[in-house]
Coordinates of C-alpha atoms in Angstrom, one line a residue:
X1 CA 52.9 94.8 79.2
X2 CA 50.1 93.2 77.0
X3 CA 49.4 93.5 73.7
X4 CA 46.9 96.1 73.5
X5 CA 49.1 98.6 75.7
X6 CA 51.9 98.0 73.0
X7 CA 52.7 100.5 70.8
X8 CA 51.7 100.2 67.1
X9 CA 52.9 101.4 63.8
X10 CA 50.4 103.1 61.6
X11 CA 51.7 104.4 58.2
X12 CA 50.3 107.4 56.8
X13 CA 51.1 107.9 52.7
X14 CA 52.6 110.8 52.0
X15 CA 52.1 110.5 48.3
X16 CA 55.8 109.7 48.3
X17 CA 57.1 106.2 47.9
X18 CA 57.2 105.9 51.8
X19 CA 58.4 103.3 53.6
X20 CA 56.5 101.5 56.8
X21 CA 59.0 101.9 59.8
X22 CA 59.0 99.9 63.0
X23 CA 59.8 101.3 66.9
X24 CA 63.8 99.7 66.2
X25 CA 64.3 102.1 62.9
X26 CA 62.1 105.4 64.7
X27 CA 64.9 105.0 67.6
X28 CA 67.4 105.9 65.6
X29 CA 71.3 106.5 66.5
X30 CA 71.2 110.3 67.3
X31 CA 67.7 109.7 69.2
X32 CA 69.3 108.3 72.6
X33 CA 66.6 109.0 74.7
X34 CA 63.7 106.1 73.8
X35 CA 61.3 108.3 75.4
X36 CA 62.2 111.1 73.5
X37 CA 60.5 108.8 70.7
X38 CA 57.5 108.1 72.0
X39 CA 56.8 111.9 73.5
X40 CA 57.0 112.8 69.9
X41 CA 53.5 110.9 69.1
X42 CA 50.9 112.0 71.2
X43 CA 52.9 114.4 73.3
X44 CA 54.6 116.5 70.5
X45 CA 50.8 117.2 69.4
X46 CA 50.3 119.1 72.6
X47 CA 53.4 120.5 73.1
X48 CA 56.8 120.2 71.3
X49 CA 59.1 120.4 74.7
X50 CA 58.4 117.2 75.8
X51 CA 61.2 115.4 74.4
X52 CA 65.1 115.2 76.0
X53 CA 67.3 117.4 74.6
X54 CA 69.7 114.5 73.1
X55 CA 66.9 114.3 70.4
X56 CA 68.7 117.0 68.8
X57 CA 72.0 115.4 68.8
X58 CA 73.8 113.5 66.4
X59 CA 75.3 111.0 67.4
X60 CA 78.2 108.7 65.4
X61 CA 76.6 106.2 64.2
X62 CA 73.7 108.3 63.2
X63 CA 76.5 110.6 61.7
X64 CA 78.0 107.8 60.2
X65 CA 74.3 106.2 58.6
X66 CA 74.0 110.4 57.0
X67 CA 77.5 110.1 55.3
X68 CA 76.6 107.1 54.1
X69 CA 73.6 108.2 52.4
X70 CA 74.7 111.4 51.7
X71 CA 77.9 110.2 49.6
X72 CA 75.7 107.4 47.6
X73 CA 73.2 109.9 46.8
X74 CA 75.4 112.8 45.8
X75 CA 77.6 110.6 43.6
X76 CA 74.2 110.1 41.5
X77 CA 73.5 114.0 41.3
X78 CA 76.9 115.8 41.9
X79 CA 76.8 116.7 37.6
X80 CA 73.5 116.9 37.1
X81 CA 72.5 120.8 37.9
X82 CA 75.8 121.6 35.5
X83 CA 77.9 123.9 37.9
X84 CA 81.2 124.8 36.3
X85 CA 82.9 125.5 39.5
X86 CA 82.2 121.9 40.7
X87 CA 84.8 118.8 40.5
X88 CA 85.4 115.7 42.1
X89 CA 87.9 115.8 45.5
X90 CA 91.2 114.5 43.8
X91 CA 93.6 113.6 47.4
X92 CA 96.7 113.6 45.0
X93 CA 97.0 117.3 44.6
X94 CA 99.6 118.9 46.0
X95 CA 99.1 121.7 48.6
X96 CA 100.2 124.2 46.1
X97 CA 97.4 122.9 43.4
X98 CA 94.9 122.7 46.8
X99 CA 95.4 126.1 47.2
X100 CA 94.8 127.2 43.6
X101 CA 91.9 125.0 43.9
X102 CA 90.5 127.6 46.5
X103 CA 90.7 130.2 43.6
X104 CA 89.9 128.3 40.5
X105 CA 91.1 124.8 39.1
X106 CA 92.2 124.0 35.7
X107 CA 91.6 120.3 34.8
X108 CA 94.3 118.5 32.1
X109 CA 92.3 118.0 29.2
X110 CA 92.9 119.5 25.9
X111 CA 90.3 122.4 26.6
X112 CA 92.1 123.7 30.0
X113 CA 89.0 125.5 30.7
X114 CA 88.5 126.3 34.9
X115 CA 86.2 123.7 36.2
X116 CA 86.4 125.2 39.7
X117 CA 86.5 128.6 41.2
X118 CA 85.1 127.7 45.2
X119 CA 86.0 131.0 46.9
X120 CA 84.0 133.3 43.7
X121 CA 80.8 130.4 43.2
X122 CA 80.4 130.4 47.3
X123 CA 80.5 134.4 46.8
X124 CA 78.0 134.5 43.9
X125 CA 75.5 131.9 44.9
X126 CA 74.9 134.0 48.2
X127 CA 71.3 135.2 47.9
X128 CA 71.4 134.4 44.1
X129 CA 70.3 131.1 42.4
X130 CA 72.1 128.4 40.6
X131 CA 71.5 129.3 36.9
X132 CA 72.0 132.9 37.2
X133 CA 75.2 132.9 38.3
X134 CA 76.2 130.1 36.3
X135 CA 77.0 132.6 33.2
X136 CA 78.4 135.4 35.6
X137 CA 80.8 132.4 37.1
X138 CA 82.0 131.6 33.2
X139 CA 82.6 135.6 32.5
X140 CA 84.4 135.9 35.4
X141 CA 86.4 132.9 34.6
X142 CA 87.4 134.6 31.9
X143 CA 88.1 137.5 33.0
X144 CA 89.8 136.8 36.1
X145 CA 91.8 133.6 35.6
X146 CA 93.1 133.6 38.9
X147 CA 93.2 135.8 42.0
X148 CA 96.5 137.3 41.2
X149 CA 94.7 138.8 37.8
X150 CA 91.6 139.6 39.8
X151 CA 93.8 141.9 42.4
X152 CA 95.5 143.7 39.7
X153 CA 92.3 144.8 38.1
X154 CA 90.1 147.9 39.5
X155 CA 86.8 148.2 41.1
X156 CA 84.9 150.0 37.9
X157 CA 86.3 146.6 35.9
X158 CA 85.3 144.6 38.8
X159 CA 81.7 145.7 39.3
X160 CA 81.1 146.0 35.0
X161 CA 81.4 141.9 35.1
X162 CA 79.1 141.9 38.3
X163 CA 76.4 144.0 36.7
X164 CA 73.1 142.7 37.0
X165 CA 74.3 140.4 39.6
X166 CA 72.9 142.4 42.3
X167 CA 74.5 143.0 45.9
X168 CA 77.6 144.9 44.7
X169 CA 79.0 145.1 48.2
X170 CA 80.1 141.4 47.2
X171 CA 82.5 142.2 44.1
X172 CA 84.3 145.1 46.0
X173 CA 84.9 142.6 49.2
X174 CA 85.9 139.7 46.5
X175 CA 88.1 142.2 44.9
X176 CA 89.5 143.6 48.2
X177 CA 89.9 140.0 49.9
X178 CA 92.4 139.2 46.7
X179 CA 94.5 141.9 46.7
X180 CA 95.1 140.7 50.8
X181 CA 95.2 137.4 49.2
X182 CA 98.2 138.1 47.1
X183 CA 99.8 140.5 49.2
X184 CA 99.7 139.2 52.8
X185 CA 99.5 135.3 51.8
X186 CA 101.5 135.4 48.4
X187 CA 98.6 134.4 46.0
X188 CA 97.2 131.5 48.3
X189 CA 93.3 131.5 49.9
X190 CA 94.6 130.4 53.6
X191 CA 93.0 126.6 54.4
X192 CA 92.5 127.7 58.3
X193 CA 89.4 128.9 59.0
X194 CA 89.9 131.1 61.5
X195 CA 92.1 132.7 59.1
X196 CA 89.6 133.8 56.1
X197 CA 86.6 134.7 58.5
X198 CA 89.4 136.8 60.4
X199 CA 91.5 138.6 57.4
X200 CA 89.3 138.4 54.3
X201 CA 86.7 140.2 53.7
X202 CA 83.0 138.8 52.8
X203 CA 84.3 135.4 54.2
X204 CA 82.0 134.3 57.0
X205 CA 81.7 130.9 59.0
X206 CA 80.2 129.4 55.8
X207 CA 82.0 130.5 52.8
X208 CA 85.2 129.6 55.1
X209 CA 83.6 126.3 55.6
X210 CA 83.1 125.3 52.2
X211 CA 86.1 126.9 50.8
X212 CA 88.1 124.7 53.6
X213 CA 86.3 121.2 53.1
X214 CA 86.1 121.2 49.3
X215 CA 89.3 122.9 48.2
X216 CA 91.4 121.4 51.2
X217 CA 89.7 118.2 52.3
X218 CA 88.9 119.5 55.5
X219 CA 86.9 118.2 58.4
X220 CA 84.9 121.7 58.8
X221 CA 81.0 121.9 58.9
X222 CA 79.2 124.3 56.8
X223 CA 75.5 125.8 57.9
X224 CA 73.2 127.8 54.9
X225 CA 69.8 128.3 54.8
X226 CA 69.5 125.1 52.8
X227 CA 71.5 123.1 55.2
X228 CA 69.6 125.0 58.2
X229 CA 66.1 123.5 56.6
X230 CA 67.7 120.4 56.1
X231 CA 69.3 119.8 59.6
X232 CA 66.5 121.2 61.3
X233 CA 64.1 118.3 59.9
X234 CA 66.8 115.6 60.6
X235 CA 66.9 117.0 64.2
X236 CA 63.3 117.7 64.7
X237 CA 64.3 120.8 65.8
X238 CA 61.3 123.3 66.4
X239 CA 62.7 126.0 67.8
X240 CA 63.4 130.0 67.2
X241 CA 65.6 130.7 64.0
X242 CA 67.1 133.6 65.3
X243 CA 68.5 132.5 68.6
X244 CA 72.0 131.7 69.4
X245 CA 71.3 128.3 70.9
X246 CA 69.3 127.1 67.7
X247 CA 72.3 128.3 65.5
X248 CA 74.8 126.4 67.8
X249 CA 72.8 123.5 67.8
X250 CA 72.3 123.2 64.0
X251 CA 76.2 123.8 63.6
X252 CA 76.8 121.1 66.3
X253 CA 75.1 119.1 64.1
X254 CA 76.7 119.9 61.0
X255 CA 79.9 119.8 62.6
X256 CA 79.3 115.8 63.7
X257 CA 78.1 115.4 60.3
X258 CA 81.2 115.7 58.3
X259 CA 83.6 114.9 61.2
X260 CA 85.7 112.2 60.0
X261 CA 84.4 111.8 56.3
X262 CA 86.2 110.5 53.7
X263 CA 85.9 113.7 51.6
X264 CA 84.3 116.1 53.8
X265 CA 83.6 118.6 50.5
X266 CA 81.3 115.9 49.0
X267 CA 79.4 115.7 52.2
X268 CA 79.3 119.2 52.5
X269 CA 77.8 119.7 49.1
X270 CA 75.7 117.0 49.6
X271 CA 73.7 118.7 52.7
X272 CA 73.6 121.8 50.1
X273 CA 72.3 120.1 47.3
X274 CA 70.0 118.1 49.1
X275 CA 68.8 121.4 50.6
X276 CA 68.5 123.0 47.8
X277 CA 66.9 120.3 45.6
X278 CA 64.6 117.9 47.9
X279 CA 64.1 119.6 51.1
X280 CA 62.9 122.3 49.9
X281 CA 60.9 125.0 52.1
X282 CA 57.4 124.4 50.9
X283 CA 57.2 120.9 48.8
X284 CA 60.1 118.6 50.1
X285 CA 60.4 115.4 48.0
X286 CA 60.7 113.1 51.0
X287 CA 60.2 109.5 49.4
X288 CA 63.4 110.8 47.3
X289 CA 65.5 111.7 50.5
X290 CA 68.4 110.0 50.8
X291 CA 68.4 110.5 55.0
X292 CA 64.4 110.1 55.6
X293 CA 65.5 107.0 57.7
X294 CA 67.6 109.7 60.0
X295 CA 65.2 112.6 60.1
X296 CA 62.9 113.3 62.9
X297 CA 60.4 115.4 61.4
X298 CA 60.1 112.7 58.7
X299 CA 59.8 109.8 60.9
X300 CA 57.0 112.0 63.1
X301 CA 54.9 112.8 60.1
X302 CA 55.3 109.0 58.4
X303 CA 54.8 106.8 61.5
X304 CA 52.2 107.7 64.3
X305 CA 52.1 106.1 67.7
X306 CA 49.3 104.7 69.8
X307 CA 49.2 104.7 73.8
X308 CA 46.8 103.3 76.3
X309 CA 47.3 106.4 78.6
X310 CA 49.8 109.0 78.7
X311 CA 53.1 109.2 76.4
X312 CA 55.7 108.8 79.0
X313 CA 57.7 111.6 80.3
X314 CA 60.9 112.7 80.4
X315 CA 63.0 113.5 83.2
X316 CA 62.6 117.3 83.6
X317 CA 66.4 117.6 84.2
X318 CA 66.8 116.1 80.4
X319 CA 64.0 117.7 78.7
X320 CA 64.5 120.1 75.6
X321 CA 63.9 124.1 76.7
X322 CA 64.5 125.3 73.4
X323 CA 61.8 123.7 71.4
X324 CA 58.5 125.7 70.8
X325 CA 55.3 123.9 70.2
X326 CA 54.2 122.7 67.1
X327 CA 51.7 124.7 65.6
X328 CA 48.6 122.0 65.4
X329 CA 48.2 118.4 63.3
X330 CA 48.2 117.2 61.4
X331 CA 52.3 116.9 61.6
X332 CA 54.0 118.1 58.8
X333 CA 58.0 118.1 57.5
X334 CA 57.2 121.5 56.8
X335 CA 56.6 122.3 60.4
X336 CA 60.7 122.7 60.6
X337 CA 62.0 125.2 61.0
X338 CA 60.0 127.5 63.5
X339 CA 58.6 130.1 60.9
X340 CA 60.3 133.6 61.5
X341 CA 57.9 136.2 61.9
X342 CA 58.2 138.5 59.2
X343 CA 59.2 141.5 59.6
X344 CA 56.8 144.9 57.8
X345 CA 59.5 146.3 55.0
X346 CA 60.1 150.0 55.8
X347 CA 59.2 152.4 52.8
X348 CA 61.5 155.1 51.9
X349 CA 61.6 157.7 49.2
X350 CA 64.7 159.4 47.8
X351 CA 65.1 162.6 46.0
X352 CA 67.2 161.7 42.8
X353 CA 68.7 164.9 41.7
X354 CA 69.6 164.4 38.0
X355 CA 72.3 167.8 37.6
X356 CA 72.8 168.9 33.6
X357 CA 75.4 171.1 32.4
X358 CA 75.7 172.5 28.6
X359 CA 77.2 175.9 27.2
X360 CA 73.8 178.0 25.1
X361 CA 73.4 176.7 22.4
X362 CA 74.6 173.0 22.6
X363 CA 72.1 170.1 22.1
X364 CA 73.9 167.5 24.2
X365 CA 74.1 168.4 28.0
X366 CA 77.0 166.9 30.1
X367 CA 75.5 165.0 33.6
X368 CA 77.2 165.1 37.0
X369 CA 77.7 161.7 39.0
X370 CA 78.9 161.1 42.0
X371 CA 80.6 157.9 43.2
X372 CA 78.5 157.0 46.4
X373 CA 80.0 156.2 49.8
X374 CA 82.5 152.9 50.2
X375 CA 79.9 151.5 52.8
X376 CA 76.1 151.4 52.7
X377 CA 73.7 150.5 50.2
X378 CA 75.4 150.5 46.5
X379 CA 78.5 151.5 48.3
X380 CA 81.2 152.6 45.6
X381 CA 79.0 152.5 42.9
X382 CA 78.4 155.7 40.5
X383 CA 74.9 157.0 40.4
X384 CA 73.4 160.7 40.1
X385 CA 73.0 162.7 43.5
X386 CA 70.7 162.0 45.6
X387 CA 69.1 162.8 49.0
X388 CA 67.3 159.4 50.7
X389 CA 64.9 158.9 52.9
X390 CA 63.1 162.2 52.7
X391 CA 61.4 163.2 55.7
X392 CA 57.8 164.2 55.9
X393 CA 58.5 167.8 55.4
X394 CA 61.2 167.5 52.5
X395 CA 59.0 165.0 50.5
X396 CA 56.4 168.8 50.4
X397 CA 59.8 171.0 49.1
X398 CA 61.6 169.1 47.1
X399 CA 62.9 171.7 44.7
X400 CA 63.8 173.7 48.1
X401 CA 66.1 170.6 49.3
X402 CA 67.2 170.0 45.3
X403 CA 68.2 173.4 44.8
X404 CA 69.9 173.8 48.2
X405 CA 71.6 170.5 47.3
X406 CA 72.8 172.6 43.7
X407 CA 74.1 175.7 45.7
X408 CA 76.6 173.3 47.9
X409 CA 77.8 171.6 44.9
X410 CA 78.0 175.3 43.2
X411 CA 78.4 177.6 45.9
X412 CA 79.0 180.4 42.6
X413 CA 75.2 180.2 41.9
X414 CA 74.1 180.6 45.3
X415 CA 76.8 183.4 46.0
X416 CA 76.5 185.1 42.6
X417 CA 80.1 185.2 42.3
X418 CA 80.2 183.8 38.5
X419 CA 77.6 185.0 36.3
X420 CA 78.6 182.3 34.1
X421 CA 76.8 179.6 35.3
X422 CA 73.0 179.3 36.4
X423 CA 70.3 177.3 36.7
X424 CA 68.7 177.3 33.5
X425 CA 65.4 175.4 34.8
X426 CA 64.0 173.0 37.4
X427 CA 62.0 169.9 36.3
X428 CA 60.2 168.6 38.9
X429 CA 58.9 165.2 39.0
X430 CA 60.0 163.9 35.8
X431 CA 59.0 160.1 36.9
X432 CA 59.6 157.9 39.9
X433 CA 61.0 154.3 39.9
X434 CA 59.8 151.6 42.8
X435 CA 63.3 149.6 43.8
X436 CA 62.3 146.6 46.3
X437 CA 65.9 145.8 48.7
X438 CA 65.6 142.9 50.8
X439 CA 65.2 145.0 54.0
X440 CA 63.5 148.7 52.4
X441 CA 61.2 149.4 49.5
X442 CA 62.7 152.6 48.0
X443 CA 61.0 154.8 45.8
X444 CA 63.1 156.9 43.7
X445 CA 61.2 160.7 42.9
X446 CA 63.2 162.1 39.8
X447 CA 64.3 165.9 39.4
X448 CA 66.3 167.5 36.3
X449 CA 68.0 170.5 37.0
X450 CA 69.8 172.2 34.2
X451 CA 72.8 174.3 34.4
X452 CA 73.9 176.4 31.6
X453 CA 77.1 178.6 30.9
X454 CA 77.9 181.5 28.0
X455 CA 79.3 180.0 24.8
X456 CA 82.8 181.4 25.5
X457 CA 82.8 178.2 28.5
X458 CA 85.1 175.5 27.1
X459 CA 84.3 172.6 29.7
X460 CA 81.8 171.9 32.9
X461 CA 82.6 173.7 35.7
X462 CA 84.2 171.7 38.9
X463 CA 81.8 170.9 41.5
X464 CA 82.7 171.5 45.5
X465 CA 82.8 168.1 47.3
X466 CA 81.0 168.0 50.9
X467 CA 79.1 166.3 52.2
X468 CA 75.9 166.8 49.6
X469 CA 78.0 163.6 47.9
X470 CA 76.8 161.1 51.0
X471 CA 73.8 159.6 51.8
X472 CA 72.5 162.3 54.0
X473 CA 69.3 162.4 54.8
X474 CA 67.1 165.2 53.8
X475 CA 65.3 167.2 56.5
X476 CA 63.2 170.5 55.5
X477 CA 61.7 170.9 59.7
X478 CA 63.6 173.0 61.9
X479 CA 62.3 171.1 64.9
X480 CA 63.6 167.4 63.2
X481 CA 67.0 166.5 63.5
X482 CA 69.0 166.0 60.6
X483 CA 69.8 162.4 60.4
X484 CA 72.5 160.6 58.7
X485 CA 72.2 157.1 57.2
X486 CA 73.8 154.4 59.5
X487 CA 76.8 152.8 57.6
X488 CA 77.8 149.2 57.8
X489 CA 80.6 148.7 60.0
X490 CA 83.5 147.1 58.4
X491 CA 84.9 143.6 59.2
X492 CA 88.2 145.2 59.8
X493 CA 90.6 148.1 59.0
X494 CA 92.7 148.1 55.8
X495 CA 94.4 150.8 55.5
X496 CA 97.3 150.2 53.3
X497 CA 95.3 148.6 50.2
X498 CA 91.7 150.0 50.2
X499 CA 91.1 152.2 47.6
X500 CA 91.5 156.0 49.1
X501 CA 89.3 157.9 46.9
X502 CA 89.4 161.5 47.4
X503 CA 86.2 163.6 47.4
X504 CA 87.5 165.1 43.9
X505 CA 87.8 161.8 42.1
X506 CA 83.8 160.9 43.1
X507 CA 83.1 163.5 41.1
X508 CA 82.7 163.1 37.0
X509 CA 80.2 164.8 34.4
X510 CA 79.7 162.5 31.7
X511 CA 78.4 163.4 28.3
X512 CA 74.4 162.2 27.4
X513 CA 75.3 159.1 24.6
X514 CA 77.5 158.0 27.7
X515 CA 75.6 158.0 30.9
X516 CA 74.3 154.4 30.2
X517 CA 77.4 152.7 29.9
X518 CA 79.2 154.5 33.2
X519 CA 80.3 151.8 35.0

């Protein structure tokens, strides 16, 4: 080959101290196919899928080369964000100290204070950012020292620290994994991994991950959306987010990734951190990588290459079918991962039926709340009645549906059989509140209805539970089926130390100076 068909580096600046790299560094450990590296200049522009499939492999002395990094790099950062619940691997703990560990560590200096609570800070920082759960993680500390004192609280108790929080459904499963915790595996988080994503609740893949590899030193890979960006740049991985085969392939990678480190937790938290703090989704600080010298997407947006024909090909039994092609030039880090297509929010309104009950003459009504449903949104949380997703035809009667909604409750109105109690007035409309969820935009219409009984009535009268208590949707057409709302299916059965609420106890009326601090 002569000189002018050689290839040729030509560095682009990326504004970032970047560094000029030559054809020996681009053909990096995990890129075994050498044409794989040159497709990935002029052929990658055209289309992504011409590159072999072992481009998206890691192999072990690329794997090797990214502990490497990773370990220097988060030795330099692993206190700087502050996180409480964070603590340097120490291999002389016993298994009994590991296994606290899991829960929450105490370290031996004067103060005693917990410096580490993995299983709870995993919990928390799901969908939530670093400094707002940092003072919900010292509360609970506080609270709940341990998962023995967590499991002997109660759910009210449990959700009254986690207010504000947000995604409740996470305290009742951390409060429902401990009590298995301490009655099926006397007081210890299992280290098997199979074991918490099997018999805990809220414990997926992940949080199993990173309870197993920093609290017990295990060899176990861990895959969040921060370590999906991050591994999806390394691997140059263009492909669709949602498919099986580009979830395996990303936990492949993180799997080959910690295999055999030193202290697999500092690794793992490294890919975390790194995630979370320098490849980030929309401005990644790549001269401030640690790993830019193993990451694809880096290397094919730093270093371009040059042919005197065609990039060569690859062997079409080799080549990469999962890939998509890149969406234009110039190539950018930001490219990975394959965008998801975002799904239109569905709008919903719900019929909030605020029920008031006070003898003639009293100026302070008493207010009916309901504890809603164990599963679905807000499940076991206490809130007024209410009737969601109103279909086109209820949204045009709602005092029909609110007062039918009154008569289950108090079958006595609707019969007549108890002249003592009657609907005093119907407010319609009092004010409507817009509540974005991450999957529905739900807009709240507000109704008062007041109840009222003789003077000679000492207390509230009982309400009738049915089915008026669940999420039930409200339906005022004949010819539309009434629909209920779909509940989440449970991760598994447990009968013997679930809370078994009967329909009596979801039902309280609560005095007015009192309502805002039900719990």
């Amino acid at each position: 080959m002569t000189s002018k068909n050689k290839r040729k580096a030509i560095v682009i600046s990326s504004g970032e101290e970047d560094e000029a790299y030559s054809p020996e560094i681009l053909n990096a450990p995990h890129r075994r196919d050498s044409s794989a590296v040159a497709a990935k200049s002029t052929g990658a522009r055209q289309s992504h899928n011409s590159h072999s499939r072992d481009t998206h492999h890691v192999g072990k002395a690329a794997a090797q080369s990214i502990q490497e990094q990773l370990s220097a790099w988060f030795d330099t950062v692993h206190d700087v964000r502050g996180m409480p619940w964070r603590r340097r691997w120490d291999p002389t703990l016993s298994p009994e100290a590991k296994a606290q560990r899991a829960y929450e560590a105490r370290h031996y200096r004067p103060l005693g204070k917990p410096l580490l609570m993995v299983w709870v800070s995993e919990i928390m920082l799901q969908q939530t950012r670093v400094d707002t759960v940092i003072p919900y993680y010292r509360k609970w500390m506080q609270e709940f020292p341990t998962v023995v004192a967590l499991s002997n609280s109660n759910i009210e108790a449990v959700n009254a620290l986690w207010k504000g929080l947000g995604y409740y459904s996470r305290a009742a499963r951390l409060f429902e994994g401990a009590k298995i915790v301490v009655q099926q595996f006397d007081g210890k988080l299992p280290d098997d991994i199979a074991v918490l994503q099997a018999d805990i609740p809220g414990i997926g893949r992940y949080s199993a991950g990173a309870i197993c590899s920093i609290a017990y030193g295990k060899c176990v890979p861990v895959l969040d959306g921060n370590v999906n960006r991050l591994l999806s740049r390394i691997l140059a991985l263009h492909a669709p987010p949602k498919s099986k085969a580009t979830t395996d392939l990303l936990w492949s990678g993180a799997e080959a990734i910690v295999k055999g480190a030193k202290v697999p937790g500092a690794i793992n938290q490294a890919l975390i951190e790194l995630g979370s703090t320098v490849c980030t989704p929309l401005d990644p600080k790549c001269g401030g990588c640690p790993v830019r010298t193993n990451c694809g997407a880096y290397q094919m947006k730093t270093v371009l290459y040059s042919f005197k024909g065609t990039a060569p090909s690859v062997d079409i039994e080799d080549q990469c079918d999962l890939c998509e092609p890149l969406p234009g030039s110039p190539i950018s880090v930001t490219m990975f991962p394959m965008k998801v297509e975002k799904k239109v929010v569905p709008k919903e309104t719900d019929l909030i039926c605020i029920i008031s009950w006070k003898r003639k003459g009293d100026e302070v009504p008493y207010y009916l709340l309901r504890k809603r449903p164990k599963t679905g949104l807000l499940a076991g949380l206490w809130d007024f009645p209410a009737l969601p997703n109103l279909s086109p035809s209820a949204k045009k009667n709602q005092e029909k549906i609110a007062r039918e909604l009154v008569h289950k409750a108090f079958p006595q109105i609707r019969d007549r059989t108890d002249n003592k109690l009657v609907i005093k007035s119907y407010d319609g409309a009092i004010g409507s509140v817009l509540h974005v969820f991450s999957h529905v935009k739900k807009t709240f219409q507000v109704v008062l209805i007041r109840l009222e009984s003789p003077v000679d009535v000492d207390l509230p009268p009982d309400a009738v539970p049915g089915d008026w208590m669940d999420d039930k949707q409200a339906n005022d057409d004949e010819d539309e089926p009434e629909i209920i709302v779909k509940k989440a299916p449970k991760k598994r059965k447990i009968t013997s130390i679930q809370d078994d609420d009967q329909d009596a106890d979801r039902l309280k009326w609560v005095l007015e100076p009192n309502v805002s601090q039900e719990k």
